MMTF fields as JSON, N, C-alpha, C and O atoms, coordinates in Angstrom:
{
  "mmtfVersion": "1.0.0",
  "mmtfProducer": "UNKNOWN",
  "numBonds": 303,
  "numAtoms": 304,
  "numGroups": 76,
  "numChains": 1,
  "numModels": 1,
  "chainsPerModel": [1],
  "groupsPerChain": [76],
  "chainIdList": ["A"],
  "bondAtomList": [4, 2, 8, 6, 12, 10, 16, 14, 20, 18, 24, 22, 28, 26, 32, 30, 36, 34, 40, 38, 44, 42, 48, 46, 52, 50, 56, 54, 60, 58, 64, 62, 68, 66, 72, 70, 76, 74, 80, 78, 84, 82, 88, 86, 92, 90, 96, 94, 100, 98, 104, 102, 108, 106, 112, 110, 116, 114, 120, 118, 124, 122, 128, 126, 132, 130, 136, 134, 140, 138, 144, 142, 148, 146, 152, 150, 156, 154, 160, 158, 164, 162, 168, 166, 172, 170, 176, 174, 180, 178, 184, 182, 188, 186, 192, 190, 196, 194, 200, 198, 204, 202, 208, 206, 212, 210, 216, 214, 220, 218, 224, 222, 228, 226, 232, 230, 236, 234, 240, 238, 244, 242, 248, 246, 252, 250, 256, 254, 260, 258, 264, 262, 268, 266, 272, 270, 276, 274, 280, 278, 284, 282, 288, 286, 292, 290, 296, 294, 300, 298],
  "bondOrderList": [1, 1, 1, 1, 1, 1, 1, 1, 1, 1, 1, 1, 1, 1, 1, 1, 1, 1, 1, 1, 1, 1, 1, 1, 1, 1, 1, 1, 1, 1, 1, 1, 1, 1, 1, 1, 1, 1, 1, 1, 1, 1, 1, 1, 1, 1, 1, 1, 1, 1, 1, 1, 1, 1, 1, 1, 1, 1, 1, 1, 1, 1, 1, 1, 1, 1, 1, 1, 1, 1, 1, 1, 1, 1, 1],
  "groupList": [{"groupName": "UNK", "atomNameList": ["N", "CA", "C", "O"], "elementList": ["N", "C", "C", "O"], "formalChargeList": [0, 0, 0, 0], "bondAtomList": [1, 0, 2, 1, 3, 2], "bondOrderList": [1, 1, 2], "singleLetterCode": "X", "chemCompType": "L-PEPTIDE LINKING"}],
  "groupTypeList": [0, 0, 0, 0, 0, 0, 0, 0, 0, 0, 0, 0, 0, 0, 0, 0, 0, 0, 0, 0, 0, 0, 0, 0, 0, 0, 0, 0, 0, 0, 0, 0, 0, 0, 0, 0, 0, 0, 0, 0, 0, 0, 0, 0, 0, 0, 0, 0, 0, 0, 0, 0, 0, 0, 0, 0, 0, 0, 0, 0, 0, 0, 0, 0, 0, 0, 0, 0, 0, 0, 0, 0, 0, 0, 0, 0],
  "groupIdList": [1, 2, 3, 4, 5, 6, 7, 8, 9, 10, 11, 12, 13, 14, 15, 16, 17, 18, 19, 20, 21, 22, 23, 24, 25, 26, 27, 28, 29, 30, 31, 32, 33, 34, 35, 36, 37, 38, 39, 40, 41, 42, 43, 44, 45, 46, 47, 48, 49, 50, 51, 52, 53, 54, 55, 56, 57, 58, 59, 60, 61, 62, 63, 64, 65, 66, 67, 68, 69, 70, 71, 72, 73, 74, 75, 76],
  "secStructList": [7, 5, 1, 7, 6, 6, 6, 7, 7, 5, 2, 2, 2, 2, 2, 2, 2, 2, 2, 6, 6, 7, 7, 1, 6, 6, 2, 2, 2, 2, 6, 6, 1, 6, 6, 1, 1, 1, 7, 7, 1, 2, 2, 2, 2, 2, 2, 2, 2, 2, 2, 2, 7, 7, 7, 7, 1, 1, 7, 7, 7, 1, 7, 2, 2, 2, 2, 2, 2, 7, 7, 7, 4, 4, 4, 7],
  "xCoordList": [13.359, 13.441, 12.047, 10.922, 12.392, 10.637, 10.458, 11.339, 9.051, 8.273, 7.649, 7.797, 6.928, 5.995, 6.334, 5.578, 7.163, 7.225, 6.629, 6.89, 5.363, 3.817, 3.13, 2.589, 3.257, 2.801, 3.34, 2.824, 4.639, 5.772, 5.327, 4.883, 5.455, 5.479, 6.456, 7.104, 6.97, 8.004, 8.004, 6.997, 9.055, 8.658, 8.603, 8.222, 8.909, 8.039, 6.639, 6.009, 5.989, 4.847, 4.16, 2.975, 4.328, 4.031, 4.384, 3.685, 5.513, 5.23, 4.022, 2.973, 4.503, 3.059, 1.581, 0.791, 1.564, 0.223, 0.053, -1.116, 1.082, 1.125, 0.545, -0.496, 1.668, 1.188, 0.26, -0.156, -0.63, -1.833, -2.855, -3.93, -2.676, -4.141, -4.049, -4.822, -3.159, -3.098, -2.554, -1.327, -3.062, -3.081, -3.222, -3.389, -3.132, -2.815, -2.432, -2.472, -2.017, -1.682, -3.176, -3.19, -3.949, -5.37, -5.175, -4.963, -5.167, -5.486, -4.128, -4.34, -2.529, -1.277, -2.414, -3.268, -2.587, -3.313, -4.09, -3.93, -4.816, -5.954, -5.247, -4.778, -4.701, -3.994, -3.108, -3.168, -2.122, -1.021, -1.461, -1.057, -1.971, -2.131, -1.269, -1.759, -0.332, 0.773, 0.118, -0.935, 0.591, -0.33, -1.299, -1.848, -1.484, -2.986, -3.026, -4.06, -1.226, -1.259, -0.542, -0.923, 0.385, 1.003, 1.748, 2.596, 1.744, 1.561, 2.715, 2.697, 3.805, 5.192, 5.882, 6.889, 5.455, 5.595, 4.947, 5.399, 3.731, 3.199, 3.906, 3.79, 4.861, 6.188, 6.712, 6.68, 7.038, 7.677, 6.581, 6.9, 5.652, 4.705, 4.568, 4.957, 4.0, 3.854, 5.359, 5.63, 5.967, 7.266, 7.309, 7.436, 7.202, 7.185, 5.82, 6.069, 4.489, 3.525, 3.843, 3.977, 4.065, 4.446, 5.766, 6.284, 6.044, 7.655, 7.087, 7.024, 6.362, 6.109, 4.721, 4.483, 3.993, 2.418, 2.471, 3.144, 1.966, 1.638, 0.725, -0.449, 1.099, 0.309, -0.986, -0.84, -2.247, -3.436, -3.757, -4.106, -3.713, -3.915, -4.662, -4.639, -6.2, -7.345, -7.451, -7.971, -6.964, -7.066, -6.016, -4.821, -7.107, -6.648, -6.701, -7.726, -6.094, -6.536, -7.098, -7.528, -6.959, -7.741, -9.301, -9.831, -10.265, -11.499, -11.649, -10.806, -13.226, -13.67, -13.534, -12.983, -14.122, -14.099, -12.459, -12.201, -11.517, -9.95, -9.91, -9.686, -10.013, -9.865, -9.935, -9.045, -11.507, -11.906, -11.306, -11.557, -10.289, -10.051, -8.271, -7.708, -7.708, -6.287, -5.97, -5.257, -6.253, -5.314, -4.654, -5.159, -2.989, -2.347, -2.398, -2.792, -2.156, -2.265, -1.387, -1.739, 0.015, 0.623, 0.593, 1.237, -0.797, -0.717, -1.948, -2.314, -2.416, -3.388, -3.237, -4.177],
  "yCoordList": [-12.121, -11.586, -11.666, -11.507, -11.896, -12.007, -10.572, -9.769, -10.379, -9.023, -9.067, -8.199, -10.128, -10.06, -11.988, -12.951, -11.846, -12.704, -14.221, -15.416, -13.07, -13.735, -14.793, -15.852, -14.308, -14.761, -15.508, -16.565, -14.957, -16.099, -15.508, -16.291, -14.165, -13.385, -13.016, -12.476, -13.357, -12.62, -11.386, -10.935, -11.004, -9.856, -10.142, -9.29, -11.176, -11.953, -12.15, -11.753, -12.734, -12.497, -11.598, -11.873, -10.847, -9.26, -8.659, -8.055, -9.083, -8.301, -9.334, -9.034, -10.265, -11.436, -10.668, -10.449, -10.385, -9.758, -8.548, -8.27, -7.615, -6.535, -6.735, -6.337, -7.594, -8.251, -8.573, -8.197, -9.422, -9.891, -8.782, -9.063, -7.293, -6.65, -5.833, -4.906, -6.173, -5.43, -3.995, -3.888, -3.226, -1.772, -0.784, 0.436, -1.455, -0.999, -1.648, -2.879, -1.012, -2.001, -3.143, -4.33, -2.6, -3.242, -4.424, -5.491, -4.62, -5.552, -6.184, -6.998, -6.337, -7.279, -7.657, -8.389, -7.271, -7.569, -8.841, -9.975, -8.502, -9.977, -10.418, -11.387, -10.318, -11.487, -12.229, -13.408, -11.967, -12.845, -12.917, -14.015, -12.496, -12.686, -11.462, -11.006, -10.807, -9.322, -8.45, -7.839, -8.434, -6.904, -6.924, -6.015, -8.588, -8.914, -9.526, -9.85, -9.61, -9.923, -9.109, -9.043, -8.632, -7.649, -6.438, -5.903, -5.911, -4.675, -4.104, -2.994, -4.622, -4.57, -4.399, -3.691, -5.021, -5.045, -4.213, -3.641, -3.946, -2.345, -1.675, -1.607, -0.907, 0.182, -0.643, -0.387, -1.433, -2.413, -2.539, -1.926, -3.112, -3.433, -2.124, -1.982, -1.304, 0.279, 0.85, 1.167, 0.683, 0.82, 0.111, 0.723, -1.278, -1.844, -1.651, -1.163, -1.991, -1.061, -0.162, -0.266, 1.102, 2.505, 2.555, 3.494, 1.198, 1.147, 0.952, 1.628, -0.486, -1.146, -1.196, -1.756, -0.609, -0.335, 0.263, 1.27, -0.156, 0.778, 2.146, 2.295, 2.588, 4.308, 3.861, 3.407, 4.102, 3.882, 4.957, 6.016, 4.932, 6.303, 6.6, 7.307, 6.217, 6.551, 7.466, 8.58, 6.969, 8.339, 9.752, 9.838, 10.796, 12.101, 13.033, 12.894, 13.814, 15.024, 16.45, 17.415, 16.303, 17.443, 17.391, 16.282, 18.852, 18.479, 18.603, 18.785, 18.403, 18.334, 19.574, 19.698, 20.308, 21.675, 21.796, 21.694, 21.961, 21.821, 21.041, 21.661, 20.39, 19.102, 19.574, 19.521, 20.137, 20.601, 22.29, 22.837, 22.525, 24.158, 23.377, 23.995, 22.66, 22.036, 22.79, 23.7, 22.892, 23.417, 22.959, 22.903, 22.283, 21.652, 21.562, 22.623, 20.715, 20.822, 21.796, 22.359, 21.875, 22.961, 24.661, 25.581, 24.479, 26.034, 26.507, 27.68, 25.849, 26.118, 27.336, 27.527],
  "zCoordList": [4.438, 5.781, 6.409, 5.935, 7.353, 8.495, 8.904, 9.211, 8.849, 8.646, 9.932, 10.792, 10.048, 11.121, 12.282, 12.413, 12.609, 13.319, 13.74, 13.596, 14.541, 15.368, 14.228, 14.549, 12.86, 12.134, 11.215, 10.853, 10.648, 10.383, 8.904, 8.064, 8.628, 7.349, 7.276, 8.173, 5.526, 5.084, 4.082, 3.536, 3.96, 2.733, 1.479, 0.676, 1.154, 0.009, 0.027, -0.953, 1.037, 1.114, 1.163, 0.971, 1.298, 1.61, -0.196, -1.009, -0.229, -2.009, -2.846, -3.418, -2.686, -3.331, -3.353, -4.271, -2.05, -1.661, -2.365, -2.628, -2.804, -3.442, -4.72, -5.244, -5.158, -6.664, -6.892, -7.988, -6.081, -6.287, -6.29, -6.819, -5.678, -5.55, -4.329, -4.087, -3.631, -2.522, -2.126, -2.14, -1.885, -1.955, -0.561, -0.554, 0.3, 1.543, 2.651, 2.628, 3.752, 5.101, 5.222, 4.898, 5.598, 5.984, 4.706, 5.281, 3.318, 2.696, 2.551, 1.652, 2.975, 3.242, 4.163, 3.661, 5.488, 6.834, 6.425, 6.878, 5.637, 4.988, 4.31, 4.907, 3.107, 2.915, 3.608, 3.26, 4.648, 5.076, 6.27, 6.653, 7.012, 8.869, 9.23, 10.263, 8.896, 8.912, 10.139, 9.957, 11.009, 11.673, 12.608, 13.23, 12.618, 13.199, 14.839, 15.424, 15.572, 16.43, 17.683, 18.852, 17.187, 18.307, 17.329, 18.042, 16.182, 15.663, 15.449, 14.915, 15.755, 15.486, 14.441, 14.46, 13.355, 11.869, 11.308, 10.316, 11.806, 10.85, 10.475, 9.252, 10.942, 10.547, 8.818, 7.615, 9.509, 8.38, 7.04, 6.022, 7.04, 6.29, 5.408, 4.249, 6.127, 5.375, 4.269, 3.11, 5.607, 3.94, 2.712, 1.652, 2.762, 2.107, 1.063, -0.04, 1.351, 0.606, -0.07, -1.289, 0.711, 0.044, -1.031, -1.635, -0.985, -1.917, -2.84, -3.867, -2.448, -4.115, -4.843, -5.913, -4.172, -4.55, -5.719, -5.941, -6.302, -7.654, -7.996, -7.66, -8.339, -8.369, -9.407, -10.542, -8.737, -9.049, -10.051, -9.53, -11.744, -12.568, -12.868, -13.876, -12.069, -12.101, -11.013, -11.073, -10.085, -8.891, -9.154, -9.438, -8.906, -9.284, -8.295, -7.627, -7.98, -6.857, -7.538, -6.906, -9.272, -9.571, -9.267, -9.2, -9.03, -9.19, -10.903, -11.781, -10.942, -12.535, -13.496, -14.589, -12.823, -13.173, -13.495, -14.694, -12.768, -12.833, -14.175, -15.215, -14.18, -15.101, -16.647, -17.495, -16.776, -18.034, -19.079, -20.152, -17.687, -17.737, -17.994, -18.897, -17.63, -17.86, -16.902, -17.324, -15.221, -14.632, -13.901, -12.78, -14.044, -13.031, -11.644, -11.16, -10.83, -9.671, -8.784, -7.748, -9.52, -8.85, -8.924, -8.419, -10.067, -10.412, -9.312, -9.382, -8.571, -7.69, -6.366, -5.595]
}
């Protein structure tokens, strides 16, 4: 299916881009041309991101202190 028209992106390309490294709207944007001409597909793009992005398990929302004490995030 065509994502972005202007540019002649599909949502294959757009997962490609995922696969390869890509981790937000701004970096589909650089890889495919997506987003970069009349902004229409952003809506689109972001879902798609937020579907298939992979959860980064280095990033944490505990602080350190939290961390060293084991206190969950929901016990806050």
């Amino acid at each position: 299916m065509y994502v972005c028209h202007c540019n002649v992106v599909t949502d294959r390309d757009i997962l490609e881009a995922i696969a390869n490294g890509a981790r937000c709207i701004a970096d589909v944007a650089r890889a495919t041309g997506a987003g970069r001409t009349c902004g229409n597909c952003v809506d689109s793009m972001r879902e798609l991101v937020c579907k298939h992005c992979p959860v980064r398990a280095e990033r944490t929302t505990e602080r350190p202190a939290e961390r060293e004490l084991g206190v969950a995030g929901a016990a806050r």
